[in-house]
Coordinates of C-alpha atoms in Angstrom, one line a residue:
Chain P
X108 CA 17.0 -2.0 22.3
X109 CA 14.7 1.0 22.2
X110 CA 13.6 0.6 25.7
X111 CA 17.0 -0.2 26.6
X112 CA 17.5 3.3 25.6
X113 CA 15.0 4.9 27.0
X114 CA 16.1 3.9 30.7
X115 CA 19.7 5.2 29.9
X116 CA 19.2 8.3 27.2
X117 CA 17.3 11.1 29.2
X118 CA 16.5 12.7 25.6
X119 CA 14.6 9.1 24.3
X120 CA 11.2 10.6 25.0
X121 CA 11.3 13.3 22.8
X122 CA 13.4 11.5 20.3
X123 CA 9.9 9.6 20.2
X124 CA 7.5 12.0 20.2
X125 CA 9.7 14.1 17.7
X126 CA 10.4 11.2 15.5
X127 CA 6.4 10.6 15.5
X128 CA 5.5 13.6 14.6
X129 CA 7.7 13.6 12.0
X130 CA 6.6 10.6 10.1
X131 CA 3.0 10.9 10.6
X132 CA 1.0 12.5 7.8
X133 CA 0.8 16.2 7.7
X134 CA -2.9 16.2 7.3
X135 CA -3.3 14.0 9.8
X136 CA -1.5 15.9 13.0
X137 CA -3.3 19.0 11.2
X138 CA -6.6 17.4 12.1
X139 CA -5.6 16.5 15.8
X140 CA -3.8 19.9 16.1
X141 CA -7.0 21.5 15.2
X142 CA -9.3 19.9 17.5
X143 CA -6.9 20.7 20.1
X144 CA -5.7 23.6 19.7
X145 CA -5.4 25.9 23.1
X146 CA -4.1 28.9 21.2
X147 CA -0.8 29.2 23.2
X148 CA 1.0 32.3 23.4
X149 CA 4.1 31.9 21.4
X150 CA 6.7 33.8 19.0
X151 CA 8.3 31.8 15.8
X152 CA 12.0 32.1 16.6
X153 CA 12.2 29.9 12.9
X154 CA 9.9 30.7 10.4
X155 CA 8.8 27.1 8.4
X156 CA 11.3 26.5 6.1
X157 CA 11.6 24.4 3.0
X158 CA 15.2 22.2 2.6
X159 CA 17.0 19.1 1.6
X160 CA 18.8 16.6 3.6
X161 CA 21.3 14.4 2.0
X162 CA 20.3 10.9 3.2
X163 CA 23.1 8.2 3.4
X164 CA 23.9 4.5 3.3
X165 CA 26.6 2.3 3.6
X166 CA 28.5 0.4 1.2
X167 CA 27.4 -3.4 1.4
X168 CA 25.0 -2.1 3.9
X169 CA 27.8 -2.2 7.1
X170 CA 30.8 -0.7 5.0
X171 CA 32.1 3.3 4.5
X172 CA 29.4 5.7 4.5
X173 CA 27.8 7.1 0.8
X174 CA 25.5 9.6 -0.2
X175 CA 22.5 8.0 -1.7
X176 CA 20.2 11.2 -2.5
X177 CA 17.9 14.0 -1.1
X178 CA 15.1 13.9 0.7
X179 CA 12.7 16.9 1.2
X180 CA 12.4 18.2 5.3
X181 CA 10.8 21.2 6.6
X182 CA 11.7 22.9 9.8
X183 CA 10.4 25.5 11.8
X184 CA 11.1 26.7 15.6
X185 CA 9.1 28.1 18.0
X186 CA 9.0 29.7 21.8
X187 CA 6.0 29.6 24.1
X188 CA 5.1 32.5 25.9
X189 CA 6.8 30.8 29.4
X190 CA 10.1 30.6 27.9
X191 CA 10.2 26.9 26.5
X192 CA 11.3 26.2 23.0
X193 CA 10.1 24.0 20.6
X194 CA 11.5 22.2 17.3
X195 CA 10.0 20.6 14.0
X196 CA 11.8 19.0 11.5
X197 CA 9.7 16.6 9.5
X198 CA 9.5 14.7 5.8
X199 CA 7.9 16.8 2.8
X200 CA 7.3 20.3 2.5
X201 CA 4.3 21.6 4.5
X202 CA 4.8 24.7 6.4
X203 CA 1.6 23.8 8.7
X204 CA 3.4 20.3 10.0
X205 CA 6.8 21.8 10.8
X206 CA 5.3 24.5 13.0
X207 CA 2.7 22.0 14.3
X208 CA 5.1 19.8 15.4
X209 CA 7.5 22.5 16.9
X210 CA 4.6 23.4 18.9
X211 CA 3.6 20.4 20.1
X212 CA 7.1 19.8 20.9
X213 CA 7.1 22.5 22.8
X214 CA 4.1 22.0 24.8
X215 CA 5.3 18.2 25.5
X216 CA 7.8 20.0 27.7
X217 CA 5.2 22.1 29.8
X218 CA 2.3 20.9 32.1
X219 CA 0.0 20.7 29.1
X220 CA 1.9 17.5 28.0
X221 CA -0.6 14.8 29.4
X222 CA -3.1 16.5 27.4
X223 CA -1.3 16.5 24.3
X224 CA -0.1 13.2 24.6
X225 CA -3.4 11.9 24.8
X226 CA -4.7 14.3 22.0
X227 CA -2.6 14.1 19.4
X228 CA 0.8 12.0 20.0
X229 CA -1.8 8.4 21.4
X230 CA -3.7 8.8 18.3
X231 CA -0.7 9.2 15.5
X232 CA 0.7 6.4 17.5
X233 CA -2.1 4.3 17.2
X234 CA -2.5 5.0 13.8
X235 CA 1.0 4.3 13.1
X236 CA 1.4 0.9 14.8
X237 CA -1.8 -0.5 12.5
X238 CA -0.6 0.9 9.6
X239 CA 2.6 -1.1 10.2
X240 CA 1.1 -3.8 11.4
X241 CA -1.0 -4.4 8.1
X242 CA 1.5 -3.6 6.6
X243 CA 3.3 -6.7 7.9
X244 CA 0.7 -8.8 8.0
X245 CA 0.3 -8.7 3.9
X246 CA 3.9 -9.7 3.7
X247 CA 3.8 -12.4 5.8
X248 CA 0.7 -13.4 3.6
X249 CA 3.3 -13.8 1.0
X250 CA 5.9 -15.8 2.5
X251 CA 6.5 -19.1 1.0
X252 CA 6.2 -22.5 2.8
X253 CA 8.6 -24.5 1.8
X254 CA 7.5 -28.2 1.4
X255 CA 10.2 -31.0 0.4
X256 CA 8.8 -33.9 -2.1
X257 CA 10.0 -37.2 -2.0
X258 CA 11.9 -37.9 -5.1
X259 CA 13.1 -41.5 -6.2
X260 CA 13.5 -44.2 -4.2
X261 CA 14.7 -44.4 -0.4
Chain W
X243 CA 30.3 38.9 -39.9
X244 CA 28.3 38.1 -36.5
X245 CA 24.6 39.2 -37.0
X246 CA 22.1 38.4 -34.0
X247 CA 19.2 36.9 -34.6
X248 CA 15.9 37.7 -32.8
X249 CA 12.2 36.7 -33.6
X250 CA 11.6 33.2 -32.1
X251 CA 9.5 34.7 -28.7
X252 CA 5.8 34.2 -30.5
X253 CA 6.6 31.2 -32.0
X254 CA 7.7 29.5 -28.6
X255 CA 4.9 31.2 -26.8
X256 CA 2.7 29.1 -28.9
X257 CA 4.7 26.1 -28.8
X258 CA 4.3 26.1 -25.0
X259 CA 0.8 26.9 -25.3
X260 CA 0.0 24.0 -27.5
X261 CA 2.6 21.8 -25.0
X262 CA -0.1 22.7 -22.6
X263 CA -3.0 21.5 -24.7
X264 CA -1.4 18.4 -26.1
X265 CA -0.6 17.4 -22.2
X266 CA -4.2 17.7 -21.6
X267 CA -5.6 15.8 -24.7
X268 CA -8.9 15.0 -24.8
X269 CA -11.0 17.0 -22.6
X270 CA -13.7 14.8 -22.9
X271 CA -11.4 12.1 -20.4
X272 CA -11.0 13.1 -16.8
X273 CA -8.0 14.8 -16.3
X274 CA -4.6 13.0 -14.4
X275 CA -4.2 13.9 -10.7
X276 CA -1.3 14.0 -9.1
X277 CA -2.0 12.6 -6.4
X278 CA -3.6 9.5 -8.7
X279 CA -0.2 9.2 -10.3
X280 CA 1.3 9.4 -7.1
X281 CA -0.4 6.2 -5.8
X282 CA -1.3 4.6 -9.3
X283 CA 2.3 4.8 -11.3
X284 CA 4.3 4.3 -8.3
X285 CA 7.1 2.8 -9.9
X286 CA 7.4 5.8 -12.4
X287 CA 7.6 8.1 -9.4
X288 CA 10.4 5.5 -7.9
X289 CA 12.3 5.8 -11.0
X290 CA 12.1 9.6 -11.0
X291 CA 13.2 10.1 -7.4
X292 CA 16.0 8.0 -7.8
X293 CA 17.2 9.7 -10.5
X294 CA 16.3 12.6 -10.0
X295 CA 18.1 12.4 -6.7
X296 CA 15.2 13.5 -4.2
X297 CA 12.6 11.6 -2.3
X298 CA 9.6 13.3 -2.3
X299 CA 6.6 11.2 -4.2
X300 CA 4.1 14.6 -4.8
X301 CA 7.1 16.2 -6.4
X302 CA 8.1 13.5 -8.4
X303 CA 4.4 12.8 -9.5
X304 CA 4.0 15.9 -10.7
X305 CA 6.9 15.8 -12.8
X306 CA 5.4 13.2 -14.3
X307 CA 2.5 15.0 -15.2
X308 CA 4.2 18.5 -16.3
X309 CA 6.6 15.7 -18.4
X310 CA 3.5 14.1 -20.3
X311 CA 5.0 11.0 -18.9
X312 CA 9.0 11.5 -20.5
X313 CA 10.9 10.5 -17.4
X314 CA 14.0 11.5 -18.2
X315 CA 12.0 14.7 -18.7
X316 CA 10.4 14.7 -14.6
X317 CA 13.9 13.4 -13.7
X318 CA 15.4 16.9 -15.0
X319 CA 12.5 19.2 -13.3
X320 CA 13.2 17.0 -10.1
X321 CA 16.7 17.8 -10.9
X322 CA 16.4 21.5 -11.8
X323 CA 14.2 22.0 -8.4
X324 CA 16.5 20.3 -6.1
X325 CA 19.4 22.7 -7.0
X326 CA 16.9 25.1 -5.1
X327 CA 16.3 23.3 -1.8
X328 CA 19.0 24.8 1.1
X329 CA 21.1 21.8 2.4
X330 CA 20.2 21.2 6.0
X331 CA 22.4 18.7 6.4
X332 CA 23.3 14.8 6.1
X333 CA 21.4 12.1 7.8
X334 CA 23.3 9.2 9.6
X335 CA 23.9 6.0 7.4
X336 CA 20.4 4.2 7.2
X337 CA 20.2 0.8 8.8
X338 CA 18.8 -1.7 6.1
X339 CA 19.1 -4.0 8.7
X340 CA 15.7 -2.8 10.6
X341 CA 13.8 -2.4 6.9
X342 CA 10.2 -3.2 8.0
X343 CA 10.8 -6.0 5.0
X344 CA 7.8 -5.8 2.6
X345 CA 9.9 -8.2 0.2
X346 CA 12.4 -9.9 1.2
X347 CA 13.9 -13.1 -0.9
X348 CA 17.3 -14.7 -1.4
X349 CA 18.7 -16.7 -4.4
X350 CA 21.2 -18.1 -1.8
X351 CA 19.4 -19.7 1.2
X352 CA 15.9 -20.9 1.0
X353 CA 15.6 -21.3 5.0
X354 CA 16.8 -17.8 6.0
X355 CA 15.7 -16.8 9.1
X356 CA 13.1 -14.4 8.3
X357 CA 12.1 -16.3 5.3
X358 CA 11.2 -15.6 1.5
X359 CA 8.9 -13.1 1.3
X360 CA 7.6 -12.2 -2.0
X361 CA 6.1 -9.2 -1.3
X362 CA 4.2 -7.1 -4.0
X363 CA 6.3 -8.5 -7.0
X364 CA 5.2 -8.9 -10.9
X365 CA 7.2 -12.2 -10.3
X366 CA 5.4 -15.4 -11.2
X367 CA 2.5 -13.7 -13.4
X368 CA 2.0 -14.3 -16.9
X369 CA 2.8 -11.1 -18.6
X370 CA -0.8 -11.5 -19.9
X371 CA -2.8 -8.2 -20.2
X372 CA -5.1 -7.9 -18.4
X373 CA -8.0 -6.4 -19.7
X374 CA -10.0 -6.5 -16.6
X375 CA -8.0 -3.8 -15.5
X376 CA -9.2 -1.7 -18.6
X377 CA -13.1 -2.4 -17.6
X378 CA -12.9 -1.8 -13.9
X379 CA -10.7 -0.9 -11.2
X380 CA -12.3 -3.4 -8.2
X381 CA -9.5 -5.1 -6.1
X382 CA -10.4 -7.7 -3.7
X383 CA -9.0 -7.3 -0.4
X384 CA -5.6 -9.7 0.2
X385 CA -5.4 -12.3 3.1
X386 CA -3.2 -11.4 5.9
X387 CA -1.2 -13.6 8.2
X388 CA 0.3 -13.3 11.9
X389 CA 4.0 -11.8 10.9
X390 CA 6.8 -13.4 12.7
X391 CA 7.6 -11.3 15.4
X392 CA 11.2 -12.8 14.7
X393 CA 13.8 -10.3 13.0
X394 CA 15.1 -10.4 9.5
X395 CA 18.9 -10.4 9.5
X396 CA 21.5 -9.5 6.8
X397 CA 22.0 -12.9 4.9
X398 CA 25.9 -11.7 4.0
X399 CA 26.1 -11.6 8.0
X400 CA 26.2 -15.3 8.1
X401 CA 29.0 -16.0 5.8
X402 CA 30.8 -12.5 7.8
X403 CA 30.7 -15.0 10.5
X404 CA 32.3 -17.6 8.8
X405 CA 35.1 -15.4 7.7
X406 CA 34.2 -16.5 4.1
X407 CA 33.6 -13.2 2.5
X408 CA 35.2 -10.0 2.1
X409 CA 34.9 -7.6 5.0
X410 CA 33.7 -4.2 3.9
X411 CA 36.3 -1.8 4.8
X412 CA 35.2 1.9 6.7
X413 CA 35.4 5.1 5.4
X414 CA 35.0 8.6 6.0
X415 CA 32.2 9.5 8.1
X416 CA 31.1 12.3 5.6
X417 CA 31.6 11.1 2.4
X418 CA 32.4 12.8 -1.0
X419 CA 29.3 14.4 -2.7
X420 CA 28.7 14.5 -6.6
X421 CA 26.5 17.3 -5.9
X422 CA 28.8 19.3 -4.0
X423 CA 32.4 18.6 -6.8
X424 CA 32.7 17.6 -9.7
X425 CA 33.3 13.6 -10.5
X426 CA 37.7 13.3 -10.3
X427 CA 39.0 10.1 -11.4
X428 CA 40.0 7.9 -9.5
X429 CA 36.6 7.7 -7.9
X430 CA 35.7 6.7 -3.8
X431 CA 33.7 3.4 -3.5
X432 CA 31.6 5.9 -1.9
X433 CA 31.6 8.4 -5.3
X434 CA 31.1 5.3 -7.4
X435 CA 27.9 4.2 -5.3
X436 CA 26.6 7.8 -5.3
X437 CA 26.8 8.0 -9.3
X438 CA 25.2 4.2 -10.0
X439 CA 22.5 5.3 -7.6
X440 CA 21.5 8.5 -9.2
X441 CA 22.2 6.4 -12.7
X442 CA 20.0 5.8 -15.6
X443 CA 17.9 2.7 -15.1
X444 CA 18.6 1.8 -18.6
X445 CA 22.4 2.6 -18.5
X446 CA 23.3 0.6 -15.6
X447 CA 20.8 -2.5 -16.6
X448 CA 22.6 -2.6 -20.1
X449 CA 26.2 -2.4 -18.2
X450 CA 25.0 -5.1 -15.3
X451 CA 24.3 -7.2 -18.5
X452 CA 27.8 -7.0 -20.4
X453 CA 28.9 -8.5 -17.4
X454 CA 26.5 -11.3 -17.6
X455 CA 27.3 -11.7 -21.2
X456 CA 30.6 -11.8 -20.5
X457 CA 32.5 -8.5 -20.3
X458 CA 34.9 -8.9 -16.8
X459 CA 31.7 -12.0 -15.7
X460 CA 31.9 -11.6 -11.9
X461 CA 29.0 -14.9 -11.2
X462 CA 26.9 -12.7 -8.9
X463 CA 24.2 -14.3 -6.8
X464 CA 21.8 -12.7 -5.1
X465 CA 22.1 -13.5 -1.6
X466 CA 19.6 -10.4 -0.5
X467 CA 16.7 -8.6 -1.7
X468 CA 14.9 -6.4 0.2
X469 CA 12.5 -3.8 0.1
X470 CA 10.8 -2.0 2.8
X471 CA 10.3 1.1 5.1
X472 CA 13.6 3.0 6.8
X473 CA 13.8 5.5 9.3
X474 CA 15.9 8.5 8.2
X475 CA 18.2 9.9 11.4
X476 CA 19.7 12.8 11.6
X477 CA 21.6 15.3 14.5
X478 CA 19.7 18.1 14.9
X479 CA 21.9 20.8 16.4
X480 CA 19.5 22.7 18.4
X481 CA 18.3 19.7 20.1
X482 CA 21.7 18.2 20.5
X483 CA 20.8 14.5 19.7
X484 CA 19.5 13.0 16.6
X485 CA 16.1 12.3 16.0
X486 CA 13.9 10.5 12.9
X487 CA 13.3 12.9 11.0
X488 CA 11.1 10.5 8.1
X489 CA 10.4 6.9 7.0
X490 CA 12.0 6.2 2.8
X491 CA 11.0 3.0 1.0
X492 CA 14.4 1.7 0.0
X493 CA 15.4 -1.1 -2.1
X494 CA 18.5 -3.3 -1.6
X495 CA 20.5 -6.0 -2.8
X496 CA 23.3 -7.3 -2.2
X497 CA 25.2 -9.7 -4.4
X498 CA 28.0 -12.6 -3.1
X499 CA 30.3 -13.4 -6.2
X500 CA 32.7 -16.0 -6.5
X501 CA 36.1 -15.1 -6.3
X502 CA 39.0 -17.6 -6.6
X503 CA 41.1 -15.1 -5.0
X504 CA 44.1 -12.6 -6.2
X505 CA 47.7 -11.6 -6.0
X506 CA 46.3 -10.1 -2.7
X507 CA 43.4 -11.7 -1.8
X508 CA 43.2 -15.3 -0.6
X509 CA 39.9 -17.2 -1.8
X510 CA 36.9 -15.7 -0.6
X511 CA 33.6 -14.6 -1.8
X512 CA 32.9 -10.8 -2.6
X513 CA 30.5 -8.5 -2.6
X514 CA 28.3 -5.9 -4.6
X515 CA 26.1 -3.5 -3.3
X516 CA 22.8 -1.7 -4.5
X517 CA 20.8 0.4 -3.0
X518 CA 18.1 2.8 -3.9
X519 CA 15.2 5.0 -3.6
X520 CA 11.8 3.4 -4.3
X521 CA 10.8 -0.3 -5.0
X522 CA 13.2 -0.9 -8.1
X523 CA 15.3 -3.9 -7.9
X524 CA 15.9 -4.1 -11.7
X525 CA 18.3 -1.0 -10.9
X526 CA 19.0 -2.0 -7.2
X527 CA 20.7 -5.5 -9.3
X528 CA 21.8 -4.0 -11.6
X529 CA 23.7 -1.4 -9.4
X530 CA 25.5 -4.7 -7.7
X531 CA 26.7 -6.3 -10.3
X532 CA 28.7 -2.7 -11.7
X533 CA 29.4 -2.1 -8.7
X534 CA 31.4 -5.2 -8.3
X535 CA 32.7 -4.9 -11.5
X536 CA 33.9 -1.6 -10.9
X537 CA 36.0 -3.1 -7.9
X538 CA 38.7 -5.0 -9.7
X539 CA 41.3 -2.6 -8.6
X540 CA 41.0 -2.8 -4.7
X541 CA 40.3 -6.7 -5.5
X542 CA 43.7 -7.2 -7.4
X543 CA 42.4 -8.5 -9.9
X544 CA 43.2 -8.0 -14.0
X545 CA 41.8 -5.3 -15.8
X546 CA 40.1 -7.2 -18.9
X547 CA 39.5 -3.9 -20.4
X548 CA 35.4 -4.7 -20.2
X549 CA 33.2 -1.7 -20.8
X550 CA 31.7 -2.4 -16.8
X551 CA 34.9 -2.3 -15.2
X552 CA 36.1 1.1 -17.2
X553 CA 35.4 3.8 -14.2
X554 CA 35.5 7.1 -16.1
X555 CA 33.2 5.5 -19.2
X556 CA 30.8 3.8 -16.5
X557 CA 31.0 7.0 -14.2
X558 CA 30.6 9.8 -16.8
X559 CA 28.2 8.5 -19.0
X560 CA 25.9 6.8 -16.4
X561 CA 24.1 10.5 -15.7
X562 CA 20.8 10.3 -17.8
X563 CA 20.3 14.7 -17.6
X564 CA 24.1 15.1 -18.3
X565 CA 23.9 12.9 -21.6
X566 CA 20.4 14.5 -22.6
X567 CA 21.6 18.2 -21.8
X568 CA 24.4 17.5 -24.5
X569 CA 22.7 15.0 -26.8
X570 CA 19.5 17.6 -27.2
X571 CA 21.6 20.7 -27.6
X572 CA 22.7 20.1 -30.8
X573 CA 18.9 20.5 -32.2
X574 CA 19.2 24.4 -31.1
X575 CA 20.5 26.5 -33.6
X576 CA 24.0 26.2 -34.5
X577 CA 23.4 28.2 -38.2
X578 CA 26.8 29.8 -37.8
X579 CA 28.7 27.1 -36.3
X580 CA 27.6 25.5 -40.0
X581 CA 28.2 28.5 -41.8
X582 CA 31.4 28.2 -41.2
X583 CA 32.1 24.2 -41.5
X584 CA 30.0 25.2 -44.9
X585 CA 32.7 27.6 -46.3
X586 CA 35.6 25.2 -45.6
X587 CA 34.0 22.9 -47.9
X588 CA 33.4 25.2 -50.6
X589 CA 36.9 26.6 -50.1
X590 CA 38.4 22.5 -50.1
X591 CA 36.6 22.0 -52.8
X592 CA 37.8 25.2 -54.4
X593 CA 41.0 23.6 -53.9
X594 CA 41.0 20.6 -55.1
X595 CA 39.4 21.7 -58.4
X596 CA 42.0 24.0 -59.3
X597 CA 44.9 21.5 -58.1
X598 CA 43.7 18.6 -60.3
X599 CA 43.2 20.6 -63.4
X600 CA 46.9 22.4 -62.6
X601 CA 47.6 18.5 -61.8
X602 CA 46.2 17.4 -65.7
X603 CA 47.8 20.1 -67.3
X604 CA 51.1 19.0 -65.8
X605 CA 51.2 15.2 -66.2
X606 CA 48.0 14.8 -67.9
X607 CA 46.3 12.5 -65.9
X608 CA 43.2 12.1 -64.0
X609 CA 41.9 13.6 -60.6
X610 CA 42.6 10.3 -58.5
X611 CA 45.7 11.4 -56.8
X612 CA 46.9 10.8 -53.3
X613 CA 46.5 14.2 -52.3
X614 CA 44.5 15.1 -48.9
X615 CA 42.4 17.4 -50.8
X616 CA 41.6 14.6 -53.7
X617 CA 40.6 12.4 -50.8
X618 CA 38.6 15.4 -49.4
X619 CA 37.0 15.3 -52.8
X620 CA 36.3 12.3 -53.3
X621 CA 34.9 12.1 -49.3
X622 CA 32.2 14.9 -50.6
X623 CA 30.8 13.8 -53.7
X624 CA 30.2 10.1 -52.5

């Protein structure tokens, strides 16, 4: 369906990238971030900010719509000196992955985005698909196999 | 006569300072990281974001550690800090149906597609101690298989198809928020779901149980238990689309009761519905089954008068910091409150003394009378 997507929604790439970023561990684009880092010129149009969103779920899991608690988010918002603008809004509250991420964001939209792709948004990727994939792989582990025994006669 | 009382500040500055010492204990044991309880007593940091309302494990396992442990103590800081956070907004509905499953079982259909998966569970062991886990902490490595690359559907899906249980109706797109008003009776599914969510553990287990026992029975299966990894969505309005914006553990079940229909409803199954933060199906079951309960009215069926299906007594007392805040309170000072209920008993007593022996000289009898005040007498001395 995702692919689907991404041939009709001109935003699907960085609904990726942004979604990525924002569920990979802080200290982990931190690392990436700072073995790349060009120093672009830029200007914080958002300063990080700590906040809650209210996360929601439906009743009998397709029904009406209910609030089911918090969850921590940061933001931040940035502008590179060339005009384009960048947005973070990721899980917790660290400062350093909200701007991160808005700049990154921002410098997928300029020339520099093959180099951060391969830099930081493969690796987080990588990382991210074997940590599911592990994941999986233990719970399949523990998934019964059902065997019938013969019981009585016929 | 009012007269203010000052004087308690050293006292409680060393109360606190011992608090801090006591949390420590011995210094000659490492102390507790956060990040150990974090990843160590991950249930207790479940059970402390759910209630407490807010996912965020480092928070919650901090809690723990400021608490010395008392939950219901973690729950409140969580609580208390939460209050703080700006509102950026509400995410879309999460879709349970793309859970990366890390448990997934059914009481209903042993060959549903997607299978039984155990998953991490306490299930099936012993309730032995373990004392191998007081010498050392070495875990071998588990055995991993090929997953499925099938998908794990919503077991209530297949009996939707069948038309044989209750559709679950829509509702507003932004629903009502505990957080936002105050709890008004009659409650929205949607208010109910929020409350049991956000519930005490304890509370909503002992309520699930009535209805096991008996009070309004409702012969819940569970046809779904899952746990497992969701993406949170929301709009973003600078961007103009919505985008992930993190990954919650969620548990969920969902229960299929019998039903043998109503004034208003033919035959049909029905449903409950829990959900919550964490790995926690005690509560996630539990929600279900009071949840269902709680559904008689829209179900048309009879009120039995059952503790479970009583709204306001399952709503307002389900909150654990609400019933501590006004349980605890009364051990705070209330010397002039008593002062006063004090001199009403003197001055009853007073009473009562002077109309009994005005009583004996009149008719010459004893103090027994039928009076209020004899009965007020006779209340105090025994």
């Amino acid at each position: 369906m995702n692919m689907m997507n991404s041939e009709i929604d001109p935003n699907a790439p960085r609904k990726s990238w942004l979604g990525l970023l924002a569920k990979s561990p802080a200290a982990e684009i931190a690392r990436l971030w700072t073995a790349y880092d060009t120093h672009p010129d830029h200007s914080i149009l958002r300063a990080p900010e700590i906040g809650g969103v209210m996360v929601r779920g439906r009743a009998g899991a397709v029904g009406a719509a209910f609030n089911l608690g918090e969850m921590s988010v940061t933001r931040a918002s940035v502008k590179l000196g060339c005009g384009t603008v960048g947005h973070g809004y990721v899980q917790g509250r660290s400062k350093d992955h909200a701007l991160q991420t808005a700049l990154i964001d921002a410098l997928m939209q300029t020339e520099a985005a093959t180099q951060v792709e391969a830099a930081i948004l493969a690796p987080l990727r990588k990382a991210r698909d074997t940590a599911k994939a592990t994941r999986a792989a233990k719970a399949a582990a523990t998934k019964v196999d059902f065997f019938t025994m013969v019981r009585g006669e016929d | 006569m009012y007269v203010a009382v000052k004087g308690g500040e050293r006292a409680i500055d060393h109360a606190h300072a011992w608090l801090a010492e006591e949390r420590r204990g011995d210094r000659d044991v490492a102390e507790l990281g956060v990040d150990q309880i974090r990843e160590q007593m991950t249930l207790a940091v479940n059970r402390v974001m759910a209630e407490g309302s807010l996912y965020d494990p480092d928070l919650a396992a901090l809690a723990i550690k400021q608490s010395r442990g008392d939950l219901i103590e973690a729950i409140f800081l969580i609580r208390a800090y939460r209050t703080t956070l700006p509102r950026f907004g509400g995410s879309n509905p999460v879709d349970t149906a793309a859970m990366a499953c890390d448990r997934r079982v059914s009481a209903t259909f042993k060959d549903a597609p997607g299978g039984q998966v155990l998953g991490p569970t306490f299930d099936y062991t012993h309730r032995l101690l373990d004392f191998k886990l007081a010498a050392d902490g070495e875990v071998a490595e588990m055995p991993q298989t090929e997953p499925n690359a099938g998908e794990t559907p919503h077991i209530m899906g297949f009996l939707d198809r069948e038309d044989l249980i209750q559709s679950e109706p829509a509702g507003a797109e932004k629903p009502d928020d505990l957080t936002r008003s105050p709890l008004e009776l009659p409650a929205s599914r949607a208010l109910r779901l929020q409350a049991l969510t956000r519930g005490d553990e304890g509370f909503i287990l002992g309520m699930a149980y009535s209805t096991q026992r008996g009070y309004a029975r409702n012969h819940a299966f569970v046809a779904e238990l899952r746990i497992g990894a969701v993406a949170v969505e929301m709009d973003i309005p600078e961007l103009g689309f919505a985008i992930d914006i993190g990954e919650i553990t969620l548990t969920e079940c969902e229960t299929v009761n019998q039903f043998t229909g109503s004034k208003t409803e033919p035959p049909q199954f029905t449903r409950g519905y829990g959900l919550v933060f964490g790995m926690a199906e005690r509560k996630a079951i539990s929600m279900a089954l009071v949840d269902r309960a709680l559904r008689w009215k829209e179900l048309g069926e009879d009120n039995l008068g059952a503790p479970a299906q009583d709204e306001e007594f399952v709503l307002y007392h389900a909150d654990n910091i609400q019933a501590t805040g006004f349980l605890e309170h009364i051990k705070l000072p209330h010397y002039v409150d008593f002062q006063s209920e004090l001199e009403l008993i003197r001055k009853l007593r007073r009473e009562a003394q002077a109309g009994s022996q005005a009583g004996e000289q009149a008719e010459g009898k004893g103090p027994s009378g039928g009076s209020l005040t004899g009965k007020m007498k006779e209340g105090v001395a025994s």
